[in-house]
Structures are given as C-alpha cells and as structure tokens.
PDB file of C-alpha atoms in Angstrom:
ATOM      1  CA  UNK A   1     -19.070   0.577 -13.342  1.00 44.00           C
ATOM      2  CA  UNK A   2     -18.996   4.191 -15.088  1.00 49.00           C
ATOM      3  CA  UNK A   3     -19.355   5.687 -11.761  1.00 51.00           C
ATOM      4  CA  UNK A   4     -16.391   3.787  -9.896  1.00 49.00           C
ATOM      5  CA  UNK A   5     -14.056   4.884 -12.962  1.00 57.00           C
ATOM      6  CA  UNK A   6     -15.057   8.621 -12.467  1.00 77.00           C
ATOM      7  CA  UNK A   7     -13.906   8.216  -8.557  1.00 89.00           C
ATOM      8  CA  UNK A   8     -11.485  10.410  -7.409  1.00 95.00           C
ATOM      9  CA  UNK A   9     -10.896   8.519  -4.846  1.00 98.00           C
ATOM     10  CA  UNK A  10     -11.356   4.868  -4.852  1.00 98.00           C
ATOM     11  CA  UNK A  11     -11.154   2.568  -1.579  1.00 98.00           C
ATOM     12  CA  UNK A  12      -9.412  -0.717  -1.084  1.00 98.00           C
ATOM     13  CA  UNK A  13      -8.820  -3.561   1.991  1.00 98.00           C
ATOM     14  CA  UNK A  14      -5.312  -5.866   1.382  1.00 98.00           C
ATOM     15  CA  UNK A  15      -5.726  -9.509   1.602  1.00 97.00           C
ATOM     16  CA  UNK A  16      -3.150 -10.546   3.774  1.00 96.00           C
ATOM     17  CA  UNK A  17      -5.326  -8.005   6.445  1.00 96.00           C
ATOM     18  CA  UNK A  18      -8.161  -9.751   5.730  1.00 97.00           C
ATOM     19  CA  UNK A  19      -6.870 -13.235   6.518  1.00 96.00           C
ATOM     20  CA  UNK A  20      -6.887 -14.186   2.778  1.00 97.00           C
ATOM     21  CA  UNK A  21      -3.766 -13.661   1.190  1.00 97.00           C
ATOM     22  CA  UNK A  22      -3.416 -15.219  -2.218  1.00 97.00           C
ATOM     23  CA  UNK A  23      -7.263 -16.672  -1.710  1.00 97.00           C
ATOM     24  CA  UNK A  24      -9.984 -16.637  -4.432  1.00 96.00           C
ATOM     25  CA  UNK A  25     -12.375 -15.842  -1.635  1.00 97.00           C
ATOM     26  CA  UNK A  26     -10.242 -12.862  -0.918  1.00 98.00           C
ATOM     27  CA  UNK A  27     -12.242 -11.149  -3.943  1.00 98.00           C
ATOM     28  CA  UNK A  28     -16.100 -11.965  -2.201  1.00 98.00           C
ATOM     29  CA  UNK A  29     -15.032 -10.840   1.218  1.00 98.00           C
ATOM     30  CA  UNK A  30     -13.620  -7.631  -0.134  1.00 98.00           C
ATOM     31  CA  UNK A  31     -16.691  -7.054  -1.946  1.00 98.00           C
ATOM     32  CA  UNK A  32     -18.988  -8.001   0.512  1.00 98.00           C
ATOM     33  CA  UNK A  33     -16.906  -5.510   2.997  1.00 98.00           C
ATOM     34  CA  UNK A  34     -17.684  -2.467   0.230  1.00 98.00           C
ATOM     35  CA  UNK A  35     -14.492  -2.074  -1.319  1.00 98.00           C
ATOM     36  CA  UNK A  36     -13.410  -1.101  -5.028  1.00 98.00           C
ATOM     37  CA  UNK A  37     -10.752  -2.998  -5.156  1.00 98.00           C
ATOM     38  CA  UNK A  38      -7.723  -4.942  -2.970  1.00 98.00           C
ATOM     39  CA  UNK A  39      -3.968  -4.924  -2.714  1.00 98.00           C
ATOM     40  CA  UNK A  40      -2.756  -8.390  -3.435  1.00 98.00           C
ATOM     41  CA  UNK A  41       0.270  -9.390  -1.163  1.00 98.00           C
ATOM     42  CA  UNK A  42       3.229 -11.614  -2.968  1.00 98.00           C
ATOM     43  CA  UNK A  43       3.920 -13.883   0.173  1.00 97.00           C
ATOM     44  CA  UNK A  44       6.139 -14.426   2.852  1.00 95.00           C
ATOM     45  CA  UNK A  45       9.917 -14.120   2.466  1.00 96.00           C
ATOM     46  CA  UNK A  46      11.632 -15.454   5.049  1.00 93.00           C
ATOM     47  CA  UNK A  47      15.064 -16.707   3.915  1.00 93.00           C
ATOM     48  CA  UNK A  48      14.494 -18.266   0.909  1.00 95.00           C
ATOM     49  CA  UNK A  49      15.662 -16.476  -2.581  1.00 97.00           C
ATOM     50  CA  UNK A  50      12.528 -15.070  -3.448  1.00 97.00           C
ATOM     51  CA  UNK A  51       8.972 -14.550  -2.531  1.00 97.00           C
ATOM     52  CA  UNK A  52       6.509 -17.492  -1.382  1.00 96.00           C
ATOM     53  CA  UNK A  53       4.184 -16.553  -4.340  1.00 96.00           C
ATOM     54  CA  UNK A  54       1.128 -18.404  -5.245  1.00 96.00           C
ATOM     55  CA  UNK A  55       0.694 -15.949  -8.162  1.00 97.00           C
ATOM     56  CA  UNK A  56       3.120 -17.244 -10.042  1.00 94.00           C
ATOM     57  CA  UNK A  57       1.221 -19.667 -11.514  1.00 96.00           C
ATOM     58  CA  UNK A  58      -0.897 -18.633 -14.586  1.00 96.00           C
ATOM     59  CA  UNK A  59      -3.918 -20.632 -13.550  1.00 97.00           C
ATOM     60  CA  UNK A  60      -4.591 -19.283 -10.095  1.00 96.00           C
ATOM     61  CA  UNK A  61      -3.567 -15.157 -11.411  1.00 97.00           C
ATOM     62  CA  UNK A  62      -6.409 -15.840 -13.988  1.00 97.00           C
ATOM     63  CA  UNK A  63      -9.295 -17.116 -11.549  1.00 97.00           C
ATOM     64  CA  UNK A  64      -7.907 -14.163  -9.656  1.00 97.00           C
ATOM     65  CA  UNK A  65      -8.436 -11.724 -12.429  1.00 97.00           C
ATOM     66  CA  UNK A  66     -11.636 -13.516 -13.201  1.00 98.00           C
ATOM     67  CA  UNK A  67     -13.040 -13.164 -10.031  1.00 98.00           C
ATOM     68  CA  UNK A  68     -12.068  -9.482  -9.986  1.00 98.00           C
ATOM     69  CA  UNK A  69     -13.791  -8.420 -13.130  1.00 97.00           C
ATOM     70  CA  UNK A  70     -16.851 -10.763 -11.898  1.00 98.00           C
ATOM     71  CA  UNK A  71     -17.378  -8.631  -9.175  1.00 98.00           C
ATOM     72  CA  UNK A  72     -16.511  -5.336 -10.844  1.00 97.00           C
ATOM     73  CA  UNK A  73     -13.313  -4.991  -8.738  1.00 98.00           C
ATOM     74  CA  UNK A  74      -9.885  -3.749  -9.257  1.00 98.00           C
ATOM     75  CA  UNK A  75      -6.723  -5.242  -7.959  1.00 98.00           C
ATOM     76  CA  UNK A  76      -4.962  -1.757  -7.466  1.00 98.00           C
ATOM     77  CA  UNK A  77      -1.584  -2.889  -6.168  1.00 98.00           C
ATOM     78  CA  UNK A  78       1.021  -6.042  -4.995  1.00 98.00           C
ATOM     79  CA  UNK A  79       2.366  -5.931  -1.872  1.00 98.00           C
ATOM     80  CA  UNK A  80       5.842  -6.938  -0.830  1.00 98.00           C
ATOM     81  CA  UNK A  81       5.382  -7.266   2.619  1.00 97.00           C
ATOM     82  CA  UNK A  82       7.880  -9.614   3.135  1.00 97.00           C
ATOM     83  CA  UNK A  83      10.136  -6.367   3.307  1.00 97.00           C
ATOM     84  CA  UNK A  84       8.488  -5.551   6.530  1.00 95.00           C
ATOM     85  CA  UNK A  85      10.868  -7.664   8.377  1.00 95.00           C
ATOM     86  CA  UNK A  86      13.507  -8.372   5.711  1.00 96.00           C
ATOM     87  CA  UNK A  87      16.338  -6.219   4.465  1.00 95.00           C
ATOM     88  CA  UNK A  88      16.043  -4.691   1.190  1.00 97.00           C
ATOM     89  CA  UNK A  89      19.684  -3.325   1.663  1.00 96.00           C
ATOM     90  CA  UNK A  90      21.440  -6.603   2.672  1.00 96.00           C
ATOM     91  CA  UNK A  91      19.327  -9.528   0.412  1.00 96.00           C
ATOM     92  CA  UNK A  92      21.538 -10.256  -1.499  1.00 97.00           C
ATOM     93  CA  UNK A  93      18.561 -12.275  -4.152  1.00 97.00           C
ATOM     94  CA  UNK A  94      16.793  -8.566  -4.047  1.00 98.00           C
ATOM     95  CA  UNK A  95      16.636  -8.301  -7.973  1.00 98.00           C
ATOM     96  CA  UNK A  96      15.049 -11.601  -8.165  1.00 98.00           C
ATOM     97  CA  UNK A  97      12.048 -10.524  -5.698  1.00 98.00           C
ATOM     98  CA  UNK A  98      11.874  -7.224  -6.703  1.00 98.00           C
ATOM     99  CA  UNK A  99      11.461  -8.744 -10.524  1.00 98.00           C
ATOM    100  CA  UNK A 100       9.208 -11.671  -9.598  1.00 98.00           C
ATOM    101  CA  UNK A 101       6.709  -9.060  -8.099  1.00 98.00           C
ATOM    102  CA  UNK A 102       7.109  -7.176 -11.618  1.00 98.00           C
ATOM    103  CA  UNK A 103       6.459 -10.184 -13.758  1.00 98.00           C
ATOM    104  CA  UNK A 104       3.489 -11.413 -12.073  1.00 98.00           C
ATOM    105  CA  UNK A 105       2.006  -7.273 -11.984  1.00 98.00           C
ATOM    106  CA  UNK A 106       2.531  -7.367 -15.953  1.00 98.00           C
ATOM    107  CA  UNK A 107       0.982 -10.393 -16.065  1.00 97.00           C
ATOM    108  CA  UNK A 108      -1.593  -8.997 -13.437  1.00 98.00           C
ATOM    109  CA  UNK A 109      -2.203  -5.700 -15.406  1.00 97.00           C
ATOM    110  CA  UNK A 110      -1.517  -3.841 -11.993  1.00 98.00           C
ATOM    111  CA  UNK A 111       0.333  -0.848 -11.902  1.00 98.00           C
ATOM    112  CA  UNK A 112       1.681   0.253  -8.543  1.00 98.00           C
ATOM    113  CA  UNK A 113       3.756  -2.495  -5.943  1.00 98.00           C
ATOM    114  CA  UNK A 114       3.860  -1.346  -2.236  1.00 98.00           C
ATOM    115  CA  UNK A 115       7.499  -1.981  -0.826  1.00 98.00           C
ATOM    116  CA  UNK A 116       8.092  -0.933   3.068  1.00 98.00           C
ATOM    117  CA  UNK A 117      11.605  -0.598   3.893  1.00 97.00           C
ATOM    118  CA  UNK A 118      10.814  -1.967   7.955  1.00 94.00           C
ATOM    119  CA  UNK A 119      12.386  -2.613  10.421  1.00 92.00           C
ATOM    120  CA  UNK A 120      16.072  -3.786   9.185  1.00 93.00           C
ATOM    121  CA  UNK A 121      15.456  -0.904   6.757  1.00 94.00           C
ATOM    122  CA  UNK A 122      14.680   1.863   9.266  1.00 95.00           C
ATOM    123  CA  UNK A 123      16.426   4.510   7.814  1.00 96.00           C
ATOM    124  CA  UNK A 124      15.811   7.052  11.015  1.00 95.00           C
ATOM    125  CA  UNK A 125      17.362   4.124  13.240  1.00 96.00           C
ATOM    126  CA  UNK A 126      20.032   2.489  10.455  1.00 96.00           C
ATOM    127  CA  UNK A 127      20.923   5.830   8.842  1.00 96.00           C
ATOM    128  CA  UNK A 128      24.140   3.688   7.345  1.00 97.00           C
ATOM    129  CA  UNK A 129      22.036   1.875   5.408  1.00 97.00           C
ATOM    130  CA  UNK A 130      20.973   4.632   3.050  1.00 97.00           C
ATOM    131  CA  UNK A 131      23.407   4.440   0.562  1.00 98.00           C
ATOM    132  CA  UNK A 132      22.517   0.920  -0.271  1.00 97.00           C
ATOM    133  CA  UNK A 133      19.101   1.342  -0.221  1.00 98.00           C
ATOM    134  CA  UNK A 134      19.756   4.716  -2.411  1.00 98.00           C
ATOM    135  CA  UNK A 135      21.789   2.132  -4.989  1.00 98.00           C
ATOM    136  CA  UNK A 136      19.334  -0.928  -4.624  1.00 98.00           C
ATOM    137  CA  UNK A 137      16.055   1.141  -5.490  1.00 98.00           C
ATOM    138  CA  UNK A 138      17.847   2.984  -8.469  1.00 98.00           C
ATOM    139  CA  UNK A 139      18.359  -0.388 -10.006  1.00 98.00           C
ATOM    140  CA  UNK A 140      14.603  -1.201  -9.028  1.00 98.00           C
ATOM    141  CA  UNK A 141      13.110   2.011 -10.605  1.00 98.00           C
ATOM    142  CA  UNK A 142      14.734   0.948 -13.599  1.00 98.00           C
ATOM    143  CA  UNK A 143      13.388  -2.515 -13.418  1.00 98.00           C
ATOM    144  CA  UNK A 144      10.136  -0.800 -13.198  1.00 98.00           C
ATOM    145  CA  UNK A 145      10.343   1.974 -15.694  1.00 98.00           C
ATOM    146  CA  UNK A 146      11.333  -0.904 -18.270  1.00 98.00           C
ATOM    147  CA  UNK A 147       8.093  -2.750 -17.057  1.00 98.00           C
ATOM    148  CA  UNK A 148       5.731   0.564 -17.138  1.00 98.00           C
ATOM    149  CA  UNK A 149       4.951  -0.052 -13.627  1.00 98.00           C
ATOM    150  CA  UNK A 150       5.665   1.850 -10.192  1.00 98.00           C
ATOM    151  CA  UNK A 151       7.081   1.219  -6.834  1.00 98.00           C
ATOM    152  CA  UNK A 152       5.524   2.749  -3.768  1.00 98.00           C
ATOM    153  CA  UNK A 153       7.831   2.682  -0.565  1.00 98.00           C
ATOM    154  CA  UNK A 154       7.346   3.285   2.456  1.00 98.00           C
ATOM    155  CA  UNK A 155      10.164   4.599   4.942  1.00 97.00           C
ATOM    156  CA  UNK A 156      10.198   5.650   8.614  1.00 96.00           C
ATOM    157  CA  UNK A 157      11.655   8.873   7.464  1.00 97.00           C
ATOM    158  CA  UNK A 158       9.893  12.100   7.992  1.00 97.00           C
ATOM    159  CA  UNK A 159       8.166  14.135   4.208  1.00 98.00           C
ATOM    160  CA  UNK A 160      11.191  16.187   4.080  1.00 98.00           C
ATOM    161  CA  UNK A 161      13.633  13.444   4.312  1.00 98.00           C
ATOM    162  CA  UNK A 162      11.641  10.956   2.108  1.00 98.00           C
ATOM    163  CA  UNK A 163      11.740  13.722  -0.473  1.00 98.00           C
ATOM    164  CA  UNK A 164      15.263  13.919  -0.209  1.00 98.00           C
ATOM    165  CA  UNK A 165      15.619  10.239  -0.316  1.00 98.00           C
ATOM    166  CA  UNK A 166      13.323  10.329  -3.785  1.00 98.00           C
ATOM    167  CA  UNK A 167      15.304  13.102  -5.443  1.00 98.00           C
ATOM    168  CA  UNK A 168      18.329  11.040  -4.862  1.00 98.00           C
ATOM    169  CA  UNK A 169      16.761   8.118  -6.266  1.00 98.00           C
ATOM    170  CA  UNK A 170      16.176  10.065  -9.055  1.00 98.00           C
ATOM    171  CA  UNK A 171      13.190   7.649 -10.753  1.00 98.00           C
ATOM    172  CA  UNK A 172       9.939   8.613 -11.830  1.00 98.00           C
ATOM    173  CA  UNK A 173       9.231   5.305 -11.485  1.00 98.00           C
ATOM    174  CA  UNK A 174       9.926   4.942  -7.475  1.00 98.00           C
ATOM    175  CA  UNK A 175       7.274   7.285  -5.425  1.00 98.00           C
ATOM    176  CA  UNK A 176       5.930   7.321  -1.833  1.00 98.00           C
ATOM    177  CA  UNK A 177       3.151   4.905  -0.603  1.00 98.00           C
ATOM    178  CA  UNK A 178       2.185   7.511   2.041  1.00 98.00           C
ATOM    179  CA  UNK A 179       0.924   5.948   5.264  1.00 97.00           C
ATOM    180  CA  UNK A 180      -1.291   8.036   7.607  1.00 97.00           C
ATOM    181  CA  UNK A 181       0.022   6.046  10.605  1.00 95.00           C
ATOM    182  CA  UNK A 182       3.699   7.065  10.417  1.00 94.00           C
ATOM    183  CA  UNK A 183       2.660  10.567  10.958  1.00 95.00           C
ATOM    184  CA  UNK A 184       0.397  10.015  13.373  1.00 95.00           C
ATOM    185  CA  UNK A 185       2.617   7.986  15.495  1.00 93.00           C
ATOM    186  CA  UNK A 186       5.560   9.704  14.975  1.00 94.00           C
ATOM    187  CA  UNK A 187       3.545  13.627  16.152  1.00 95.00           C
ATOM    188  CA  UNK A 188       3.301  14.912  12.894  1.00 97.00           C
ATOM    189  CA  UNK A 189       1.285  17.226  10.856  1.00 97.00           C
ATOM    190  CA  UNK A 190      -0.172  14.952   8.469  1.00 97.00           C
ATOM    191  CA  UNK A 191      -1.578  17.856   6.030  1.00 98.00           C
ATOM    192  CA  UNK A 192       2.257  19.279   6.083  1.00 98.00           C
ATOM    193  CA  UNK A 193       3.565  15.963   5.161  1.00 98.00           C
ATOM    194  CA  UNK A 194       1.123  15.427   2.931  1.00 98.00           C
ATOM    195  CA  UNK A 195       2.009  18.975   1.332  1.00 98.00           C
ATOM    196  CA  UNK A 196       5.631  18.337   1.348  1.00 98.00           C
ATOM    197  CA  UNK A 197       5.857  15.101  -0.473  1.00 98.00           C
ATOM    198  CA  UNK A 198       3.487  16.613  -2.941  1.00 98.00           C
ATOM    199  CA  UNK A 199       0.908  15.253  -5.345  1.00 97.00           C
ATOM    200  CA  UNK A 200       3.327  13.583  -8.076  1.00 98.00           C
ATOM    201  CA  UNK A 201       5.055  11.763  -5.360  1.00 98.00           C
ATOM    202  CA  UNK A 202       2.509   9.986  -3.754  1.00 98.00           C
ATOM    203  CA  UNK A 203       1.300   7.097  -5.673  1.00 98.00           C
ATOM    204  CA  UNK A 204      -1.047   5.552  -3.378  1.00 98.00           C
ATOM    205  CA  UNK A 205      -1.770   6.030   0.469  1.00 98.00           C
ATOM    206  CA  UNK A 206      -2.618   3.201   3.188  1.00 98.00           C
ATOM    207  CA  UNK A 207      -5.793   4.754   4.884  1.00 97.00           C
ATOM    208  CA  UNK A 208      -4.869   3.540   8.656  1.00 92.00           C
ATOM    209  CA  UNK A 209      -3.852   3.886  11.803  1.00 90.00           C
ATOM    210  CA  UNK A 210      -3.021   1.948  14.688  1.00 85.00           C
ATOM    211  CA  UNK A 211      -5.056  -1.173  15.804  1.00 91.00           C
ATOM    212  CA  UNK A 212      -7.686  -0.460  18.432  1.00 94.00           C
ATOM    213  CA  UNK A 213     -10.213   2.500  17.142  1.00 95.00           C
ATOM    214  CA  UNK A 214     -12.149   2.381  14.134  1.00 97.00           C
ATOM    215  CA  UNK A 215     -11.083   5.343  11.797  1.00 96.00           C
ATOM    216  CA  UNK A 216     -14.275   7.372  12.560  1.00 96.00           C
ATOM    217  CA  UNK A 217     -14.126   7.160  16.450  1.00 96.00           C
ATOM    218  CA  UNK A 218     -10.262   7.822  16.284  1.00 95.00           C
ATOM    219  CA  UNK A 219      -9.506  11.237  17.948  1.00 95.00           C
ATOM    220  CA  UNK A 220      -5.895  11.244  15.861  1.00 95.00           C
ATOM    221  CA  UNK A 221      -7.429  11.784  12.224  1.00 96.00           C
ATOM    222  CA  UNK A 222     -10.005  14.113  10.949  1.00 96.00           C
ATOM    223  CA  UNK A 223     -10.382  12.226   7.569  1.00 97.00           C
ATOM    224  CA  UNK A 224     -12.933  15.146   6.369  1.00 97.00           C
ATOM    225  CA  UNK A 225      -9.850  17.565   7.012  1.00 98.00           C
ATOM    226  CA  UNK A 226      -7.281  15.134   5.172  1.00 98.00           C
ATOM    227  CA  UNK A 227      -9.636  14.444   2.053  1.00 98.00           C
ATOM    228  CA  UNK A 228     -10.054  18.556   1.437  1.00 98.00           C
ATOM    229  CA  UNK A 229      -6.011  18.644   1.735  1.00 98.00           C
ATOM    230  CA  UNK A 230      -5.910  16.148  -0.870  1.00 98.00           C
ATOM    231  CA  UNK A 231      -8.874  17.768  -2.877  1.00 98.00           C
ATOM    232  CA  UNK A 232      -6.434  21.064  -2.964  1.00 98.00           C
ATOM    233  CA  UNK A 233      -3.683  19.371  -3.492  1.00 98.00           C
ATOM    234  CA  UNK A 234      -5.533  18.036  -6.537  1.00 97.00           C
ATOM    235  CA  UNK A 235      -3.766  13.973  -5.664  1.00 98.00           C
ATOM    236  CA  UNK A 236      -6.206  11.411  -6.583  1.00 97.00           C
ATOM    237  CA  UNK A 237      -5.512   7.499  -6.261  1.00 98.00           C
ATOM    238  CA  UNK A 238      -6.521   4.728  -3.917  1.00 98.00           C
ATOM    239  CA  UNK A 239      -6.926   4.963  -0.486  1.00 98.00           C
ATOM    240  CA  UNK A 240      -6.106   1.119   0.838  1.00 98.00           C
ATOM    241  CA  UNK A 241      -7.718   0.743   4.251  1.00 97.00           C
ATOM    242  CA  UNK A 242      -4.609  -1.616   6.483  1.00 93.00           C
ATOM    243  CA  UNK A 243      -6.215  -1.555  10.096  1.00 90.00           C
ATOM    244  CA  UNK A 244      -7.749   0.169  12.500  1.00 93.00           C
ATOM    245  CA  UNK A 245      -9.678  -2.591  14.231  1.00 93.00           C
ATOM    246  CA  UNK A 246     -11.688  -2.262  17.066  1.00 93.00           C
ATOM    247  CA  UNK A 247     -10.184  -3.584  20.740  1.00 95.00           C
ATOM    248  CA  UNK A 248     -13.369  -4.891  21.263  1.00 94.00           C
ATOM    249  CA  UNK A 249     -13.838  -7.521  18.840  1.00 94.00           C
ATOM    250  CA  UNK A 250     -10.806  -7.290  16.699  1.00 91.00           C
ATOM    251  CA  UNK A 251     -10.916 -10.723  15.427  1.00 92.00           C
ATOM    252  CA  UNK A 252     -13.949  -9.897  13.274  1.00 95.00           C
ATOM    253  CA  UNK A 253     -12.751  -8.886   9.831  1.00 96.00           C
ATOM    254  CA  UNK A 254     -15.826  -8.428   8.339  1.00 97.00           C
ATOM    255  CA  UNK A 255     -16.925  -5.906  10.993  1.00 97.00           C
ATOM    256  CA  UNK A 256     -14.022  -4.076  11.027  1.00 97.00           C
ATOM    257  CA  UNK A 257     -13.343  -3.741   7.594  1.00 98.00           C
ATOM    258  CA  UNK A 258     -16.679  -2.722   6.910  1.00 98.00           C
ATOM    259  CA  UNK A 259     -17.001  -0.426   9.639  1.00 97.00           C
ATOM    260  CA  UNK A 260     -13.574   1.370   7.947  1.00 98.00           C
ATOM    261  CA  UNK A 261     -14.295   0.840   4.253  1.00 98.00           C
ATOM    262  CA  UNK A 262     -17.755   2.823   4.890  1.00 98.00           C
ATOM    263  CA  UNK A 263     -16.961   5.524   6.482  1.00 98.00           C
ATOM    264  CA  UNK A 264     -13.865   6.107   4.399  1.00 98.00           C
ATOM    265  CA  UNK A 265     -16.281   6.253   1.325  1.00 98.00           C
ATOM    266  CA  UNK A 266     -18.939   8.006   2.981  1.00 97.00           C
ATOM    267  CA  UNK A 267     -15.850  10.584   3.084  1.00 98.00           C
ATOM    268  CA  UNK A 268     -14.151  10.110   0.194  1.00 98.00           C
ATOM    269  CA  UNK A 269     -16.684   9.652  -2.046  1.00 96.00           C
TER     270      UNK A 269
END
C-alpha cells in the first residue's frame, strides 16, 4: 500500500467501460485487470431531473467503499457521463445533477467529478452556447468549492481556448480533465497542449484514444514521450485508461483493459 501512495502516477479503468457501472464486481474486475483504482460513473440521464444513480443509497456506496479498501483500491473520480449527450447549457434541473454527484462524492470521500460538455455542448460547433456554459459552471465551481471537491471538464475546444474558457470561469475549483484523444483526433501537438493548459489546470487525464489499437501498438501516441512531458511539467494525478480496444476482439474487456492498464504502468510507473 506504501508504494501505491508514493506513485506519481497512478492508473485507473471506469466502470461504465468495463461493462459494470454501479456493480460491486466492478471493484474485482478492475483489480484483476491491474488497476489502482476506478472512476465510478453516476448513471444515465436521459430526460429525467437528475441522474439514474444507484449510489445514492447509503447501503450499496458502503459495500462499494468496502470493496475498494478490501482490495487496496481507490475510487479516484465520478463520472457524469450523462453530459456526453445531454446539455449542460439548456437542463434546466442542472443544479440538481451537478449537486447529486457532489453529495454522493462527499459521502464517497472522492475528490475530482469528470463532466464532458459533448455533443449539445460542443463549444467549437455551438460557439453560442458559451456564455451559458461560462454562467452554469461558475455556479458549479461554487457548488464545489463549498463541498472541497473539483470538477474536471472536458470540452472540444483546443488548450488555448480551454484556458480561456477556465480563466473566465474564474474557479479554482473547475479544471481540465485532459483527454489524449481530443488532440489526437483533432491533429494536435499533444505535449503543446499539454504545456499550455499547464500543470495546475489539469486535474486528471483520460489515458485513451480511439477504439481499435491497443495504446502500445498505436502509431498516434508515444506514451514514453508524453510521461517525460508530464515528468517536466512536474503534473502528477491519475491517468484513467477509457478505450483503446483492439478491432480484433474488442468485446473482451478483460483483455483489453489489461493489455492497456499494463503497459500504461510499465510506463508510468
């Protein structure tokens, strides 16, 4: 246990990717696959008010946590993922999702929530969304600097932008969840963006890209070069592995996620 706290970098897989969202079985699997922790996701959205959330009930967080400590493993974030395909900007129950996800990461003890903007939140395709999205996560940083916690986002916007985007923010307690993939498929320099957002604005990167390669036979990342940009930047944090499954058998997650988990630690660590 002494030498997963020293880690500089520690390496997590996300239960919904793993086909367990919400699951007490989720924990096993992710150790079995190698892990050091997981990113718990909050549920679907859809259109109801709030999130379809299992962990709102104290009995099931605390076999959760149970089974975490068990297995000497750390739940490092929540994931909204319902925001992938719903609006942050135009929900108009946004307060009450955004502060169910707090309440049940207080009574989690986690310390970081993952919130992608999306589609309807695109903010390189709906650039008239921005000031409501600019408004909206102002009132959630302070939802989450009362709560000690932090949002992550993640936006289609390039590091410059998304820096922009944070200043105007103008919380502490709203960063970047950095995704390799964006870069990648967008044709940028990941090292520069990287760089750009700088160390005290990232609070936690997805370690992915597309579906298809595993991360050490993908021609689009040199992890070895992206961990020493990290080492000089001096960022530390968890690296939560999203994808990257292999065309040939991508229906096995324990291959996959193994495959991915190992060779990011045999990296990383």
């Amino acid at each position: 246990a002494l030498q997963g706290k020293k880690q500089r970098y520690k390496v997590a897989v996300i239960d919904l990717m793993i086909l367990k969202r919400q699951k007490l079985s989720a924990f096993e699997l992710s150790k079995e696959i190698g892990a050091d922790g997981i990113e718990l996701d909050m549920g679907g959205l859809g259109n109801r008010d709030t999130f379809d959330s299992k962990l709102s009930d104290p009995i099931l967080r605390q076999q959760l946590m149970g089974k975490a400590k068990e297995l000497n493993l750390e739940i490092c974030s929540l994931a909204m993922t319902g925001f992938y395909a719903q609006s942050l900007a135009t929900r108009p129950t946004y307060q009450q999702m955004i502060g169910d996800c707090i309440s049940t990461m207080k009574a989690m003890n986690v310390k970081v929530a993952f919130l992608p903007l999306g589609v309807q939140g695109d903010l390189v395709k709906n650039p008239e969304l921005r000031p409501a999205i600019v408004e909206r996560l102002k009132v959630a940083g302070q939802m989450a600097k009362k709560a000690g916690v932090v949002i992550g986002i993640e936006t289609a916007l390039d590091a410059r932008a998304e820096l922009q985007l944070l200043k105007d923010i103008g919380s502490a307690h709203i960063k970047s969840y950095f995704n390799f993939s964006n870069a990648i498929k967008n044709g940028r320099d990941i090292h520069q963006e990287l760089r750009i957002l700088g160390k005290k604005n990232i609070v936690q990167i997805h370690c992915t890209n597309d579906d298809g390669v595993w991360l050490q036979n993908d021609p689009k990342i040199d992890m070895k070069a992206v961990k020493r940009t990290l080492d000089d930047m001096g960022w530390k944090g968890w690296l939560v592995v999203e994808r990257a499954r292999d065309a040939t058998n991508p229906r096995n997650v324990k291959w996959n996620f193994t495959a991915n988990t190992t060779y990011v630690k045999s990296v990383f660590q």
